[in-house]
């Protein structure tokens, strides 16, 4: 057969087009292999700049470890890098003995000087949760001095906006607490290999951590990709570009929308949800009418059907009928608190009062809370309260909150396990601040007693008294108990929660 | 010509001053205390009164507004917008890091949009009131009406979730560019298509076109050599002005596709109350628009021989 010039052009053109097409499709091939786990995450990990600002959950639990951790189930502070400790000077001084032979991923051993370096980052910056001073006693003993004799000091050490013990080489100039973070080096299960700001971070197993724990890493790489938009994040999971979505639950932002979890589950994705001592509440402006009246605060509590609110999230959260924190919180079950739904009683209270229009404010960047606020508006209307709902930009919300220009607002108390104690401090204890949720002589005294008490048994009793005092004064209206959620592809195995955080050291992706 | 350039350059000074006042005032227009914003952005904690007072003095926020403004302006004109409150870098460093990423997205969109807007606009004008014109007009209407974030999500759903052909997010490879460019071009192109159509139709109704037709000149020659060349003057003006979109024109597209450019920087900075960055982006965006306006005015003389400045 004779090949004409026309045929030649036709066949070579077709061949070239096919090659081009194949190479195009080739570059679209998904990069997930069984050696790599790709996580979709809402925020950049902030691994450069100020080392005191590492507040993202991933570096917190993948790269760093702390001296101690907090176990909510037993209400104990438990050893991590510290082997044991002594409380001295009536509670104002805590002396930690460090475990020996623990290495940072750069091979440097953790000693008292490296611990001092880490916490001096907070001291020199006069961070609000910084200890007063840090002293090196010997190579493996370090002492922290605080201004107050509070058990809360332990909480400060295990959650200082995520700061964990880091190698002095993490900053430049090396070992300078005022230095700039250039390469986060911790003792945790993973080490940072590559960081491209606002795009992705690549981590690899830290062999020293695995040698120490006797475990074998099952993945070679952990890639964290930054996807700020929540809908895009969910689509990236659906398209297979990421294997896992995890929440960044600092302050109620940047998590997988709760009302998408059921849909994902139906589509075959696995959803892991861990209950945490984190409660969404209605905050009353108790400094002015009508909610300076305890009866009116009760009326709101009676009017809210918490089951309906939990339904918004397809049952992924629990309605907060049993007190300000979920039953896992210390002393919560023993406190035997029960908020009732009694719209008739609420109507009765409201009918006897001259209440004008009530202003309910909500931060519109928290899309879930806007839905909750709309439902509350309706529920309060049903008992005769006229509610003007203001869905506000975050800054405006804060300004109104700070100036007291509201009657009700949607907010949260508690947090992950490691923030549990700190949030009691941040929400209920003096000094008076706009972000405190309720303070009265009785409630504040009871809350103060909790954070001061070192003895666990006595502290539990004080917790109960605190919960009851808050309940009796209807200081807040709890709505629902939050969870931390992980949405993962069906072929991802081995993610487990430790405390409130998903851990990846045993994770693998089936081919 | 030189005198004209000098006069125009002088004329833009008050406009730039106006923009600078608006940009600087953002810090105060926004509800809340700027000193509190700085504490929150810098330390990530709720501010105490002591921290707020310390910052107020340190940042010169205790000085009168006018003094603060002139301090800011004197630095801004030299490209010094201060230090970002959240990034521990200068504002210019933060912007210059993101600029090439935004430029990649913008110029790809710009090139594609202009090419297709010209083609569709010409087709639409030439076939006025025929089926193809109606289709082009419906497309223009949709392009203007459909929000970018919605279209972006729909495209992700089709090409990433259903077809597994293109990535849903990320940057800076060719495959990452396709969906954001497609999304942005859809609206970017729609407005321009209408503009090309309107300009060309106006020229086609002019007396010289009727004369040319009466003389029996071929239609292609009339359209491309005469009508289109004249219609290009307003088109080039309009297209050139859209270069000012480079800085913050693609906010929604960048957010939806996790494209770490200047648009998403603006959104992040607003949310984090990083006002030096917001001020700089607003100011630079305004300055770019004015500069492009001036350049386009000057280009008139090059494009249209009838225009002679200073004659």
PDB file of N, CA, C and O in Angstrom, chain B residues 7 13 16-17 29 36 38 48 52 55 75 108 125-126 134 155 159 187 206 211 249 285 305 309:
ATOM      1  N   UNK B   7       0.807  67.171  32.421  1.00  0.00           N
ATOM      2  CA  UNK B   7      -0.445  67.645  32.982  1.00  0.00           C
ATOM      3  C   UNK B   7      -1.266  66.494  33.572  1.00  0.00           C
ATOM      4  O   UNK B   7      -1.791  66.583  34.677  1.00  0.00           O
ATOM      5  N   UNK B  13      -2.338  63.124  40.866  1.00  0.00           N
ATOM      6  CA  UNK B  13      -1.866  63.248  42.256  1.00  0.00           C
ATOM      7  C   UNK B  13      -3.041  63.394  43.240  1.00  0.00           C
ATOM      8  O   UNK B  13      -3.114  62.650  44.225  1.00  0.00           O
ATOM      9  N   UNK B  16      -4.717  60.049  43.625  1.00  0.00           N
ATOM     10  CA  UNK B  16      -3.929  59.110  44.430  1.00  0.00           C
ATOM     11  C   UNK B  16      -4.008  59.493  45.907  1.00  0.00           C
ATOM     12  O   UNK B  16      -4.128  58.622  46.780  1.00  0.00           O
ATOM     13  N   UNK B  17      -4.004  60.793  46.173  1.00  0.00           N
ATOM     14  CA  UNK B  17      -4.140  61.217  47.570  1.00  0.00           C
ATOM     15  C   UNK B  17      -5.484  60.766  48.140  1.00  0.00           C
ATOM     16  O   UNK B  17      -5.574  60.304  49.272  1.00  0.00           O
ATOM     17  N   UNK B  29     -12.182  53.038  59.771  1.00  0.00           N
ATOM     18  CA  UNK B  29     -13.568  52.838  59.330  1.00  0.00           C
ATOM     19  C   UNK B  29     -14.086  51.524  59.895  1.00  0.00           C
ATOM     20  O   UNK B  29     -15.216  51.399  60.333  1.00  0.00           O
ATOM     21  N   UNK B  36      -6.295  46.881  69.494  1.00  0.00           N
ATOM     22  CA  UNK B  36      -6.759  45.528  69.852  1.00  0.00           C
ATOM     23  C   UNK B  36      -6.538  44.565  68.697  1.00  0.00           C
ATOM     24  O   UNK B  36      -6.164  43.412  68.896  1.00  0.00           O
ATOM     25  N   UNK B  38      -4.219  44.683  66.531  1.00  0.00           N
ATOM     26  CA  UNK B  38      -2.795  44.341  66.435  1.00  0.00           C
ATOM     27  C   UNK B  38      -2.447  43.280  67.473  1.00  0.00           C
ATOM     28  O   UNK B  38      -1.772  42.296  67.167  1.00  0.00           O
ATOM     29  N   UNK B  48      -5.306  42.293  76.514  1.00  0.00           N
ATOM     30  CA  UNK B  48      -5.513  42.906  77.825  1.00  0.00           C
ATOM     31  C   UNK B  48      -5.312  44.411  77.658  1.00  0.00           C
ATOM     32  O   UNK B  48      -4.703  44.844  76.674  1.00  0.00           O
ATOM     33  N   UNK B  52      -2.852  46.462  75.017  1.00  0.00           N
ATOM     34  CA  UNK B  52      -3.439  47.411  74.062  1.00  0.00           C
ATOM     35  C   UNK B  52      -2.750  48.772  74.172  1.00  0.00           C
ATOM     36  O   UNK B  52      -2.368  49.378  73.175  1.00  0.00           O
ATOM     37  N   UNK B  55       0.817  48.674  72.764  1.00  0.00           N
ATOM     38  CA  UNK B  55       0.817  48.663  71.291  1.00  0.00           C
ATOM     39  C   UNK B  55       0.428  50.029  70.737  1.00  0.00           C
ATOM     40  O   UNK B  55       0.987  50.499  69.756  1.00  0.00           O
ATOM     41  N   UNK B  75       5.813  56.913  53.933  1.00  0.00           N
ATOM     42  CA  UNK B  75       6.470  55.609  53.728  1.00  0.00           C
ATOM     43  C   UNK B  75       5.863  54.890  52.527  1.00  0.00           C
ATOM     44  O   UNK B  75       6.571  54.246  51.750  1.00  0.00           O
ATOM     45  N   UNK B 108      -3.228  34.498  32.250  1.00  0.00           N
ATOM     46  CA  UNK B 108      -3.824  33.380  31.498  1.00  0.00           C
ATOM     47  C   UNK B 108      -5.292  33.696  31.206  1.00  0.00           C
ATOM     48  O   UNK B 108      -5.784  33.532  30.082  1.00  0.00           O
ATOM     49  N   UNK B 125     -21.862  40.527  16.539  1.00  0.00           N
ATOM     50  CA  UNK B 125     -22.198  41.785  15.859  1.00  0.00           C
ATOM     51  C   UNK B 125     -22.505  41.554  14.384  1.00  0.00           C
ATOM     52  O   UNK B 125     -23.462  42.115  13.837  1.00  0.00           O
ATOM     53  N   UNK B 126     -21.692  40.712  13.762  1.00  0.00           N
ATOM     54  CA  UNK B 126     -21.858  40.463  12.325  1.00  0.00           C
ATOM     55  C   UNK B 126     -23.185  39.738  12.061  1.00  0.00           C
ATOM     56  O   UNK B 126     -23.865  40.005  11.067  1.00  0.00           O
ATOM     57  N   UNK B 134     -28.005  35.499  19.420  1.00  0.00           N
ATOM     58  CA  UNK B 134     -28.794  35.230  20.637  1.00  0.00           C
ATOM     59  C   UNK B 134     -28.019  34.355  21.605  1.00  0.00           C
ATOM     60  O   UNK B 134     -28.022  34.591  22.814  1.00  0.00           O
ATOM     61  N   UNK B 155     -17.848  23.491  38.461  1.00  0.00           N
ATOM     62  CA  UNK B 155     -16.777  22.950  37.602  1.00  0.00           C
ATOM     63  C   UNK B 155     -15.934  21.921  38.362  1.00  0.00           C
ATOM     64  O   UNK B 155     -15.525  20.906  37.796  1.00  0.00           O
ATOM     65  N   UNK B 159     -15.488  18.302  36.793  1.00  0.00           N
ATOM     66  CA  UNK B 159     -14.179  17.869  36.287  1.00  0.00           C
ATOM     67  C   UNK B 159     -13.315  17.143  37.322  1.00  0.00           C
ATOM     68  O   UNK B 159     -12.438  16.370  36.947  1.00  0.00           O
ATOM     69  N   UNK B 187     -16.853  34.854  33.389  1.00  0.00           N
ATOM     70  CA  UNK B 187     -17.452  36.176  33.639  1.00  0.00           C
ATOM     71  C   UNK B 187     -16.617  37.283  33.016  1.00  0.00           C
ATOM     72  O   UNK B 187     -17.157  38.259  32.482  1.00  0.00           O
ATOM     73  N   UNK B 206     -22.161  53.287  10.988  1.00  0.00           N
ATOM     74  CA  UNK B 206     -21.623  54.590  10.562  1.00  0.00           C
ATOM     75  C   UNK B 206     -21.756  54.772   9.043  1.00  0.00           C
ATOM     76  O   UNK B 206     -21.787  53.786   8.283  1.00  0.00           O
ATOM     77  N   UNK B 211     -21.303  53.579   2.986  1.00  0.00           N
ATOM     78  CA  UNK B 211     -20.682  53.973   1.714  1.00  0.00           C
ATOM     79  C   UNK B 211     -19.854  52.824   1.132  1.00  0.00           C
ATOM     80  O   UNK B 211     -19.939  52.505  -0.062  1.00  0.00           O
ATOM     81  N   UNK B 249      -8.623  41.207  41.682  1.00  0.00           N
ATOM     82  CA  UNK B 249      -9.793  40.973  40.845  1.00  0.00           C
ATOM     83  C   UNK B 249     -10.348  39.569  40.926  1.00  0.00           C
ATOM     84  O   UNK B 249     -11.438  39.290  40.456  1.00  0.00           O
ATOM     85  N   UNK B 285      -3.983  48.766  44.294  1.00  0.00           N
ATOM     86  CA  UNK B 285      -5.005  48.474  43.303  1.00  0.00           C
ATOM     87  C   UNK B 285      -5.504  49.778  42.673  1.00  0.00           C
ATOM     88  O   UNK B 285      -5.648  49.888  41.445  1.00  0.00           O
ATOM     89  N   UNK B 305      -4.535  57.771  14.738  1.00  0.00           N
ATOM     90  CA  UNK B 305      -3.740  58.888  14.206  1.00  0.00           C
ATOM     91  C   UNK B 305      -4.469  60.228  14.274  1.00  0.00           C
ATOM     92  O   UNK B 305      -3.840  61.277  14.200  1.00  0.00           O
ATOM     93  N   UNK B 309      -2.130  64.765  21.038  1.00  0.00           N
ATOM     94  CA  UNK B 309      -2.137  65.556  22.254  1.00  0.00           C
ATOM     95  C   UNK B 309      -1.239  66.775  22.110  1.00  0.00           C
ATOM     96  O   UNK B 309      -0.128  66.680  21.610  1.00  0.00           O
TER      97      UNK B 309
END
